[in-house]
Short mmCIF file of N, CA and C and ligand atoms in Angstrom, two decimals:
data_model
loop_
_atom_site.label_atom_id
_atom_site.label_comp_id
_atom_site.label_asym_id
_atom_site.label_seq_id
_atom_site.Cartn_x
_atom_site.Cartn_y
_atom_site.Cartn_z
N UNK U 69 -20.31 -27.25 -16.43
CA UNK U 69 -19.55 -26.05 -16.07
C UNK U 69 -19.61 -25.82 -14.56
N UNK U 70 -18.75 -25.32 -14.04
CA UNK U 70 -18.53 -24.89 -12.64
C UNK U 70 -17.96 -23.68 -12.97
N UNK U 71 -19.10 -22.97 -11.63
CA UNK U 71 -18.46 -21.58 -11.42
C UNK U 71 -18.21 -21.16 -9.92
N UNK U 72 -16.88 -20.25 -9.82
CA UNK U 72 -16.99 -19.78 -8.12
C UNK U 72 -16.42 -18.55 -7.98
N UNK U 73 -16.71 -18.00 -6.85
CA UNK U 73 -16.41 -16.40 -7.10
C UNK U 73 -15.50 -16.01 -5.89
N UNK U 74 -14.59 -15.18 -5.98
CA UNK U 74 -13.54 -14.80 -5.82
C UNK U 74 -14.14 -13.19 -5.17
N UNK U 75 -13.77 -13.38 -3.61
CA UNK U 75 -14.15 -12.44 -2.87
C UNK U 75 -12.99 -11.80 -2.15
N UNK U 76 -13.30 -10.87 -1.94
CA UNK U 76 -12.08 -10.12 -0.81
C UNK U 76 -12.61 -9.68 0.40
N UNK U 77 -11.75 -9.75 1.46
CA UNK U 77 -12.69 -9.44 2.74
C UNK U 77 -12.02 -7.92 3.18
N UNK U 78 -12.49 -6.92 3.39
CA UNK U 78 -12.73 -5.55 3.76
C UNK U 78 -13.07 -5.33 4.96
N UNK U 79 -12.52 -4.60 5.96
CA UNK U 79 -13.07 -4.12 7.29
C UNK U 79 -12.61 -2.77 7.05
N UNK U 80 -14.44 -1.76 7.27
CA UNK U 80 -14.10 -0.50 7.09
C UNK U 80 -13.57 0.05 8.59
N UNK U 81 -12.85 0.75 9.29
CA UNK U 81 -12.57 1.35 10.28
C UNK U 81 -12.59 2.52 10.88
N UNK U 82 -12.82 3.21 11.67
CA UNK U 82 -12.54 4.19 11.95
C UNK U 82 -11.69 4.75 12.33
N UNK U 83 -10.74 5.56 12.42
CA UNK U 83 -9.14 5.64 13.06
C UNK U 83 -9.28 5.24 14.48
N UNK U 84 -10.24 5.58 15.76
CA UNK U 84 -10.04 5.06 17.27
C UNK U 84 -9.92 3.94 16.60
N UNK U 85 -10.39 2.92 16.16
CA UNK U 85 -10.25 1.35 15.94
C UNK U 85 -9.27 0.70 15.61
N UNK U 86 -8.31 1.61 15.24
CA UNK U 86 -6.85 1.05 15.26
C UNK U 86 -6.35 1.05 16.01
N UNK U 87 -5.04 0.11 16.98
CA UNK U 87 -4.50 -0.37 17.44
C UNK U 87 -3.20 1.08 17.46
N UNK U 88 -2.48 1.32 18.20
CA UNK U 88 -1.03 2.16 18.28
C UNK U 88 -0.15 2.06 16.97
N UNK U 89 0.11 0.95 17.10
CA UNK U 89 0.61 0.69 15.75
C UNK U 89 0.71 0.73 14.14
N UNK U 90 -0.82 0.37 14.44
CA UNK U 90 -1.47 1.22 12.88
C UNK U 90 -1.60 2.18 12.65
N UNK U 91 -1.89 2.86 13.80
CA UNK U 91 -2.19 4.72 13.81
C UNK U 91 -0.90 5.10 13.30
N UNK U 92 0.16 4.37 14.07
CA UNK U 92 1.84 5.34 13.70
C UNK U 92 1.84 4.79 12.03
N UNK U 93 1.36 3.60 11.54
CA UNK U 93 2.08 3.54 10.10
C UNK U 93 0.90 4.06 9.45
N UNK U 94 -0.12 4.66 9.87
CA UNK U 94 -1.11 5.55 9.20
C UNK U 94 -0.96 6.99 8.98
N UNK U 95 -0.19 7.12 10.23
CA UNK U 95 0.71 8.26 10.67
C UNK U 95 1.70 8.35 9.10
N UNK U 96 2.49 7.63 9.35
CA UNK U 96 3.77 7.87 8.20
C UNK U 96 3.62 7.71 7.13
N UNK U 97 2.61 6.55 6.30
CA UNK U 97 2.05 6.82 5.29
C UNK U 97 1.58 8.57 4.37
N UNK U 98 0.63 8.94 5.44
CA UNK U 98 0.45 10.08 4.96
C UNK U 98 1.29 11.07 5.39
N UNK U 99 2.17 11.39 6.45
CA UNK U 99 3.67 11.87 6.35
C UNK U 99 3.90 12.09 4.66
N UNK U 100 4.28 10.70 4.41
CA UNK U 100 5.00 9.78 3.44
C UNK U 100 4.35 10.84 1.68
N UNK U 101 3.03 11.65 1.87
CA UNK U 101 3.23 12.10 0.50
C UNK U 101 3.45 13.13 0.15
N UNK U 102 3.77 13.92 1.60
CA UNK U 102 4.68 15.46 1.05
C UNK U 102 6.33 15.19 0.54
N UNK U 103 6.59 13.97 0.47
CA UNK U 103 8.05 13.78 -0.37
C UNK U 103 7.37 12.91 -1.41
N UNK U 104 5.86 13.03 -1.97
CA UNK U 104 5.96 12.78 -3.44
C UNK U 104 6.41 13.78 -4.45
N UNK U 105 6.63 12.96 -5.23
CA UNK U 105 6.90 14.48 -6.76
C UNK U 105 6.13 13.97 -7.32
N UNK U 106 5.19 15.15 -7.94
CA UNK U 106 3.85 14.10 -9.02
C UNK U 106 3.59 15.75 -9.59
N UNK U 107 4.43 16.37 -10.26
CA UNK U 107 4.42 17.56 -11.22
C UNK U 107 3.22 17.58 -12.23
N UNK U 108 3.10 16.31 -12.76
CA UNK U 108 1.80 15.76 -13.69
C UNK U 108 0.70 15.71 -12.97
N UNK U 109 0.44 14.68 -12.34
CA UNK U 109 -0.94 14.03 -11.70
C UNK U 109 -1.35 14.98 -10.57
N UNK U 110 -0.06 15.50 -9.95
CA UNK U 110 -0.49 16.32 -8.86
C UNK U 110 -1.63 15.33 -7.35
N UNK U 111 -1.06 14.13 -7.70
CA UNK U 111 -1.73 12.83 -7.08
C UNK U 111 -0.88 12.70 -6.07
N UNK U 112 -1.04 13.00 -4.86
CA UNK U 112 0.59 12.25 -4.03
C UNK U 112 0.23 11.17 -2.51
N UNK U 113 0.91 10.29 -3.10
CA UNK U 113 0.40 8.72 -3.05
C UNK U 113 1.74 8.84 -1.58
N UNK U 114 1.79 8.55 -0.32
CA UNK U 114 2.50 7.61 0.49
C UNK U 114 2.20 6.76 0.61
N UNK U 115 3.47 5.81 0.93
CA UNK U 115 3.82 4.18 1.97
C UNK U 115 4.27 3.68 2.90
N UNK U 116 3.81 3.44 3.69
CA UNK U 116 4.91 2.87 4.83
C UNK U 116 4.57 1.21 5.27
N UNK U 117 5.84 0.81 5.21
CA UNK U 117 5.97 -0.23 5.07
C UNK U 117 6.45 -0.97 6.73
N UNK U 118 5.88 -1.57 7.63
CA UNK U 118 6.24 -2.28 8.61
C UNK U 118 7.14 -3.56 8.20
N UNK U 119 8.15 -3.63 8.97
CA UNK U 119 9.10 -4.36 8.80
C UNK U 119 9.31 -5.51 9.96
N UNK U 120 9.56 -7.19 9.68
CA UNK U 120 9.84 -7.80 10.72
C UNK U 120 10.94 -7.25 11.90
N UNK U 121 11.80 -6.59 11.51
CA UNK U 121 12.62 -6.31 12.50
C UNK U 121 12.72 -4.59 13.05
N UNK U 122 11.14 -4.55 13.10
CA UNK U 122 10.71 -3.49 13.66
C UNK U 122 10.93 -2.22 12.53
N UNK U 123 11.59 -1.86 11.65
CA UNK U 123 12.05 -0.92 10.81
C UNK U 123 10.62 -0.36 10.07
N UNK U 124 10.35 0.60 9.73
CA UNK U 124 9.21 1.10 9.04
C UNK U 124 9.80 2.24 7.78
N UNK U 125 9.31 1.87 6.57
CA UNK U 125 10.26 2.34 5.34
C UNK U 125 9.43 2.72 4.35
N UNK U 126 9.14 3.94 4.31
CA UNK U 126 8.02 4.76 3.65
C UNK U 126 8.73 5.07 2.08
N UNK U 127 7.85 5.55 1.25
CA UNK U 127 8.06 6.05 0.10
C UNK U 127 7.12 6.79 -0.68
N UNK U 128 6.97 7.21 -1.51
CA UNK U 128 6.16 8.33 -1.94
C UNK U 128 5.80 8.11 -3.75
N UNK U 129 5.28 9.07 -4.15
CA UNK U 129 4.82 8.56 -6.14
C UNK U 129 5.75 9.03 -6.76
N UNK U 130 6.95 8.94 -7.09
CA UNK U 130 8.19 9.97 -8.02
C UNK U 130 7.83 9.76 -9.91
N UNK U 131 7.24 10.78 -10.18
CA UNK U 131 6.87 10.89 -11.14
C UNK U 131 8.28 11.47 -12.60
N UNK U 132 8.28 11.18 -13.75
CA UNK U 132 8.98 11.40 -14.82
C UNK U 132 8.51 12.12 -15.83
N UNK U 133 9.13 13.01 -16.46
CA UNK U 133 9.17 13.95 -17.56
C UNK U 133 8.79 12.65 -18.73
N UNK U 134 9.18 11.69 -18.84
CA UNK U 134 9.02 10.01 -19.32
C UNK U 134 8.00 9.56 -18.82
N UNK U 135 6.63 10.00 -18.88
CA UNK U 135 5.33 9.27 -17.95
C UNK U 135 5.76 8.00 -17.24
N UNK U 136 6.00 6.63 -18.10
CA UNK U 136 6.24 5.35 -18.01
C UNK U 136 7.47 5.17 -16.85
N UNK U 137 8.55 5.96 -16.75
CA UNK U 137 9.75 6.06 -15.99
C UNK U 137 9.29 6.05 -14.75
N UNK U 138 8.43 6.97 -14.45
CA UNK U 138 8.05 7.32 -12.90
C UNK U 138 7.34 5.72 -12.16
N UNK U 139 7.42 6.33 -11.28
CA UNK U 139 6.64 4.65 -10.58
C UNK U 139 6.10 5.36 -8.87
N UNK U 140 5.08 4.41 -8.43
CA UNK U 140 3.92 4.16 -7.27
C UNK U 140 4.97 4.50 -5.99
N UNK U 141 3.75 5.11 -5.18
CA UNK U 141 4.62 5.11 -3.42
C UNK U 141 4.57 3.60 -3.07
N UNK U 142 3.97 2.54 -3.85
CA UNK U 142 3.69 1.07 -3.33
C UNK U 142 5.16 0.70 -3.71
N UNK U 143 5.89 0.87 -5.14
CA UNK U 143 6.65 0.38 -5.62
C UNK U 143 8.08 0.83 -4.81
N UNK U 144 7.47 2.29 -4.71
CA UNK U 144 9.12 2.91 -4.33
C UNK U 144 9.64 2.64 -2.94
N UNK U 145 8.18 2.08 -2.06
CA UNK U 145 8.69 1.74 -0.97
C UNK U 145 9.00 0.27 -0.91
N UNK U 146 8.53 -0.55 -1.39
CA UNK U 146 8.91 -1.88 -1.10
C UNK U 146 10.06 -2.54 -2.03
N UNK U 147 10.68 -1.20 -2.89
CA UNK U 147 11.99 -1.87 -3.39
C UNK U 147 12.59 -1.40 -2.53
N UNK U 148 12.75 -0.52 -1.94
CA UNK U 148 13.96 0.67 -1.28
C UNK U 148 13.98 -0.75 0.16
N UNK U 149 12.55 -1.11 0.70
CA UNK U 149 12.54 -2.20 2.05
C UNK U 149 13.63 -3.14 1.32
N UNK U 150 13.28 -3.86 0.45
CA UNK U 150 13.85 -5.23 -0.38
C UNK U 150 15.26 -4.96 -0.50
N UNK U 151 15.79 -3.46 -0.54
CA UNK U 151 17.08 -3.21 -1.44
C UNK U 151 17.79 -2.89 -0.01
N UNK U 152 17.11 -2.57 1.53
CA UNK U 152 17.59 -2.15 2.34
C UNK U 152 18.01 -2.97 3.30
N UNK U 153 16.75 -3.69 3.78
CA UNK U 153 16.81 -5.21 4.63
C UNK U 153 16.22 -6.31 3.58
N UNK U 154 17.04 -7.13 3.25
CA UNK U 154 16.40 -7.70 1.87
C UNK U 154 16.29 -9.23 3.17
N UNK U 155 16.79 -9.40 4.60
CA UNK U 155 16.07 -10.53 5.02
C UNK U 155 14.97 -10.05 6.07
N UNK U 156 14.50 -9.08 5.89
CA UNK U 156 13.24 -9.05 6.75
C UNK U 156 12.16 -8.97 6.02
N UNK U 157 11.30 -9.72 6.90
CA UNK U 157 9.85 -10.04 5.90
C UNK U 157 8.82 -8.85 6.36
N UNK U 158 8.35 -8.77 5.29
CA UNK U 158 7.44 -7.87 5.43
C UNK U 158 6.03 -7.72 6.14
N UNK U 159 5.51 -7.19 7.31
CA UNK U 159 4.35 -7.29 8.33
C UNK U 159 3.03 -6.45 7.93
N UNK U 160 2.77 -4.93 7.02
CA UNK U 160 1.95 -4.44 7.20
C UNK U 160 2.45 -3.32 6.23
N UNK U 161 1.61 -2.65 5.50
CA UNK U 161 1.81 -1.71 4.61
C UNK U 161 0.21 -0.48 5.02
N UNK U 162 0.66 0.92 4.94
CA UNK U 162 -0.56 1.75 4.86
C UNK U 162 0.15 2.91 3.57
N UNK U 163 -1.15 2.62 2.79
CA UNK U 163 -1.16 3.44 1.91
C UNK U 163 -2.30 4.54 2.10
N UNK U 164 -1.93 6.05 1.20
CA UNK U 164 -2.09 7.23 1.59
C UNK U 164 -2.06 8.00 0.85
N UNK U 165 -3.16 8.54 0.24
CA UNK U 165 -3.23 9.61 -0.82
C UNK U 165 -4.09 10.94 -0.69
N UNK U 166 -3.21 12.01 -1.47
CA UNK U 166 -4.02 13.33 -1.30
C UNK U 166 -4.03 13.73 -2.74
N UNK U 167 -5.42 13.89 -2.71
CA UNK U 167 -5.84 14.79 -4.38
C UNK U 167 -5.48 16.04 -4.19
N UNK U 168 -5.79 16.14 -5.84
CA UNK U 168 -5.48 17.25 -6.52
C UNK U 168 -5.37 18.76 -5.70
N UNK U 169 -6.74 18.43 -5.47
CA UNK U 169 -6.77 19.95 -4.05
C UNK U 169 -6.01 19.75 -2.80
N UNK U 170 -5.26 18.39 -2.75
CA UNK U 170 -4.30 18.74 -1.68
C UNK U 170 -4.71 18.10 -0.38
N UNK U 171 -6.25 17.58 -0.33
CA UNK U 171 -6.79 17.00 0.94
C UNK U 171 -6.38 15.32 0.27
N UNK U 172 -6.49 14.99 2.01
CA UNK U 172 -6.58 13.65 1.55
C UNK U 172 -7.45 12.90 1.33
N UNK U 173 -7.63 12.09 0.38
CA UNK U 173 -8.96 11.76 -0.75
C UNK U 173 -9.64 10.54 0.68
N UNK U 174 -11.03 11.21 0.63
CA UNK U 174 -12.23 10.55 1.14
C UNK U 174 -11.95 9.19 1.12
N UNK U 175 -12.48 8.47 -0.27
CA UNK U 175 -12.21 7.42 -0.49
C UNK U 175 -10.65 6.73 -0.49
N UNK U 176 -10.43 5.75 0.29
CA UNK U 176 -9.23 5.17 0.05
C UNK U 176 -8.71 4.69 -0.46
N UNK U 177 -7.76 4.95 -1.29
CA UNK U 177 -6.58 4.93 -2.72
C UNK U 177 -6.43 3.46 -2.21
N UNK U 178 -6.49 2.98 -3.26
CA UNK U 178 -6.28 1.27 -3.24
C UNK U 178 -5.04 0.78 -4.68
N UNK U 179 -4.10 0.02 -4.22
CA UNK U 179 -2.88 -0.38 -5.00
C UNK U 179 -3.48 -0.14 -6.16
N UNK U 180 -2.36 -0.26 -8.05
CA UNK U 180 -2.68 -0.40 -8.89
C UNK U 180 -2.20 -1.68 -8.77
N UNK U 181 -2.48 -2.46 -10.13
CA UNK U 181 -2.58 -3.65 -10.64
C UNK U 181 -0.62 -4.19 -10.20
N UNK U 182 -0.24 -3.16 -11.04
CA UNK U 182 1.89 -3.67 -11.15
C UNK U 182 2.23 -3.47 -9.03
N UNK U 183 1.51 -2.75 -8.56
CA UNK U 183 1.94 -2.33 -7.02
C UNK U 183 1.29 -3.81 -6.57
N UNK U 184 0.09 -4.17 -6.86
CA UNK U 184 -0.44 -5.79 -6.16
C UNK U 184 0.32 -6.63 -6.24
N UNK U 185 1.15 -6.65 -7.76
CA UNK U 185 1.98 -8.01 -8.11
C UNK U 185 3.53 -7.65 -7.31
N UNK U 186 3.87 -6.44 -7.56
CA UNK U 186 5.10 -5.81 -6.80
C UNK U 186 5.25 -6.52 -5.32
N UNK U 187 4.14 -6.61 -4.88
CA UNK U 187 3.90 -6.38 -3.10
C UNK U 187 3.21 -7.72 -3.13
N UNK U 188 2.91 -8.55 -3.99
CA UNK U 188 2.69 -10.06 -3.59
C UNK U 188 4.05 -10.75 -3.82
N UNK U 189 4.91 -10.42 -4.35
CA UNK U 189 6.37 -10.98 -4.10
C UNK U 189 7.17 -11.19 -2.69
N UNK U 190 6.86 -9.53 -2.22
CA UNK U 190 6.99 -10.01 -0.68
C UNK U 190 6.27 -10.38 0.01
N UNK U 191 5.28 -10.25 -0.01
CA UNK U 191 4.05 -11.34 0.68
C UNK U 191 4.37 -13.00 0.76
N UNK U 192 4.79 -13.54 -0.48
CA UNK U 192 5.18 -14.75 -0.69
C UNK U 192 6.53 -14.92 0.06
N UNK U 193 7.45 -14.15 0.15
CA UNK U 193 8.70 -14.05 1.01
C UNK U 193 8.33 -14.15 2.26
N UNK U 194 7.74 -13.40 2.54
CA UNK U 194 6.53 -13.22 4.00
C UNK U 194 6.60 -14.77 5.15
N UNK U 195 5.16 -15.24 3.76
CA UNK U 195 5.13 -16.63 4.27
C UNK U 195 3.66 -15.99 4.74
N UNK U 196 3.32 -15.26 4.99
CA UNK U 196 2.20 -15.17 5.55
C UNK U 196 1.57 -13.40 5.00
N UNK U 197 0.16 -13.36 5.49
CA UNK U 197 -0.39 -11.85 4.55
C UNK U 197 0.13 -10.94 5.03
N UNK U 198 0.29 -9.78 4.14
CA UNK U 198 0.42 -8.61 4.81
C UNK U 198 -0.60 -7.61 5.11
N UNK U 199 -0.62 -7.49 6.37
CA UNK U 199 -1.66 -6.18 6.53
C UNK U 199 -1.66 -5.41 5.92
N UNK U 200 -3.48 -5.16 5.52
CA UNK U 200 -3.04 -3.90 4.34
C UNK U 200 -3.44 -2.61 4.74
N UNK U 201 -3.27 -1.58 5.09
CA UNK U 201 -4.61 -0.32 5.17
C UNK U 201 -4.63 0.81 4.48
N UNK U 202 -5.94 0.74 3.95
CA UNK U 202 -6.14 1.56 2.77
C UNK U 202 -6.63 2.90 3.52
N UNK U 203 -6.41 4.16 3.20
CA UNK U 203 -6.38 5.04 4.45
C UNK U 203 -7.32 6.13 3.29
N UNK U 204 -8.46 6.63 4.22
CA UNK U 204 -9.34 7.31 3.35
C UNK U 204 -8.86 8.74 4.58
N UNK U 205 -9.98 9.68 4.33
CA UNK U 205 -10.47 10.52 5.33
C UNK U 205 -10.36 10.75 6.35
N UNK U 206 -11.90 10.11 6.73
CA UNK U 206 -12.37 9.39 8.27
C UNK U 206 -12.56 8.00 8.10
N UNK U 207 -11.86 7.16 7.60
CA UNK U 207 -12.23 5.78 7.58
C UNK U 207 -10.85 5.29 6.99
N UNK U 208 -10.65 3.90 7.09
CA UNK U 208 -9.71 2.94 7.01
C UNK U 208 -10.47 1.56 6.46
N UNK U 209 -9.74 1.21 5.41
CA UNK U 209 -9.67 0.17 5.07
C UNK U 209 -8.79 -0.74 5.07
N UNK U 210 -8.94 -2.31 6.11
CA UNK U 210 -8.42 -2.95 6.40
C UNK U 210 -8.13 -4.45 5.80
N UNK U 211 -7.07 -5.13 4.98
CA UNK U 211 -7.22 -6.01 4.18
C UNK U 211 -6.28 -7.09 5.10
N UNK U 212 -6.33 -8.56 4.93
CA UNK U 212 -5.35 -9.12 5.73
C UNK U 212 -4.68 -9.58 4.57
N UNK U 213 -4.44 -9.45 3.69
CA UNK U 213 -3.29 -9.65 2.55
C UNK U 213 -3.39 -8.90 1.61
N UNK U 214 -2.13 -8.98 0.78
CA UNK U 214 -2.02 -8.24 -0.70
C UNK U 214 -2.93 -8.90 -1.65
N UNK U 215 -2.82 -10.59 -1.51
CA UNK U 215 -3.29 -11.73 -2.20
C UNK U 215 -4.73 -11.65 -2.50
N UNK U 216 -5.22 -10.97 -0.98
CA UNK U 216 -6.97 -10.86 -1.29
C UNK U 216 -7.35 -9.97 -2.48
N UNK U 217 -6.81 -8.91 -2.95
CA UNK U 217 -6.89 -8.16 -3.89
C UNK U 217 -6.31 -8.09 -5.08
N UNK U 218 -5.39 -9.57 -5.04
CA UNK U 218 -4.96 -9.73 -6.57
C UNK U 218 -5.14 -11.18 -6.82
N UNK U 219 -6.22 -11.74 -6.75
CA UNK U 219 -7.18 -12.80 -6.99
C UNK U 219 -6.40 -13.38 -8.94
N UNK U 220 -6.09 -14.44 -8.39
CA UNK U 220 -5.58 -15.08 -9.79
C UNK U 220 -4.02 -14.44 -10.25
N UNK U 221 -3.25 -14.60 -9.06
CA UNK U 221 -2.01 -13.64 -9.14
C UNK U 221 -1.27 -14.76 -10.04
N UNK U 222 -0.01 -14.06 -10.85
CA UNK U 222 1.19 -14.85 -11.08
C UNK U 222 1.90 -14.89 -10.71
N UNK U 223 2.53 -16.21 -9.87
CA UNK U 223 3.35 -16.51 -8.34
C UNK U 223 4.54 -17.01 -9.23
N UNK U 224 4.80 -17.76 -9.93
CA UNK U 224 5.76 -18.75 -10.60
C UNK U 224 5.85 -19.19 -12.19
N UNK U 225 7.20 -19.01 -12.54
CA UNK U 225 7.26 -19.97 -13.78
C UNK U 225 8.30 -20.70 -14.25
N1 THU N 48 -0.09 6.19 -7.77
C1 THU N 48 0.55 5.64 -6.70
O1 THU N 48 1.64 6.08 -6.30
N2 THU N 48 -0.05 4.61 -6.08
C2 THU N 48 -1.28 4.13 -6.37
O2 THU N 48 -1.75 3.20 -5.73
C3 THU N 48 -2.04 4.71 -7.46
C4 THU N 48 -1.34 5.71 -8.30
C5 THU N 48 0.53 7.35 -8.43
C6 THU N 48 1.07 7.12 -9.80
C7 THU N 48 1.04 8.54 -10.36
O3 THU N 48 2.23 9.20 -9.94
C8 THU N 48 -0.13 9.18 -9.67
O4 THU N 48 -0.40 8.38 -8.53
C9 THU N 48 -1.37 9.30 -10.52
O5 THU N 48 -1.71 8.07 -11.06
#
């Protein structure tokens, strides 16, 4: 038997430690979740999505009277990118969430499972990772792909 383990690499940050650039799509991310609707969860999730040709294309959690109907600020932004500039590849994503009480949650909201596979599609379009940042508090979490966090993805069939 052989065994091997499947790691992800994490850089925690502090906001000075970001670069201009990240700050602004850290910036719009959390912009990005006072146009969630989340009537249920009361969870409101932003995205912003960096674009090769400079464009940045946020989205938010739009929730359904139909639980299942509603879908992720991961999802809603990177179809609306795909459906908008469908030839620019995708550079960097910051995601952004505020709980229940309305602050934005300490810990940093990290993709669900369907938003990893969603957002490794364009990654693979890409050609290369996408920056990820997972946006807490006072801290940032920094991923250099979608891929690192969906370990054993399904790419093809
Ligand atoms: N949600 C997101 O938008 N993104 C995530 O990464 C996690 C969960 C939404 C879905 C639902 O509207 C609410 O947060 C609670 O799960």
């Amino acid at each position: 038997m052989k065994t091997f383990e499947v790691k992800a690499k994490v850089e925690e940050l502090k906001y000075d430690e970001l670069n201009s650039k990240e700050l602004e799509l850290v910036r719009l991310a959390k912009e990005a979740t006072s146009r969630s609707y989340a009537p249920y969860s009361n969870f409101r999730v932003g995205a912003a999505i960096l674009l090769s040709n400079g464009e940045i294309i946020t989205g938010a959690n739009q929730e359904n009277a139909a639980y299942p109907s509603g879908t992720c600020a991961e999802r809603s932004a990177c179809y609306y990118a795909g459906a908008t500039y469908p030839d620019a590849k995708f550079e960097a994503i910051a995601i952004a969430a505020r709980g229940t009480d309305g602050e934005f949650v300490d810990e940093p909201c990290s993709p669900c499972g369907a938003c990893r596979q969603a957002l490794l599609q364009y990654e693979l379009l890409a050609g290369k990772g996408v920056k990820t940042l997972l946006v807490g508090r006072d801290r940032i979490y920094r991923l250099e792909s979608i891929r690192s966090i969906l370990p054993f993805a399904f790419t093809e069939f």
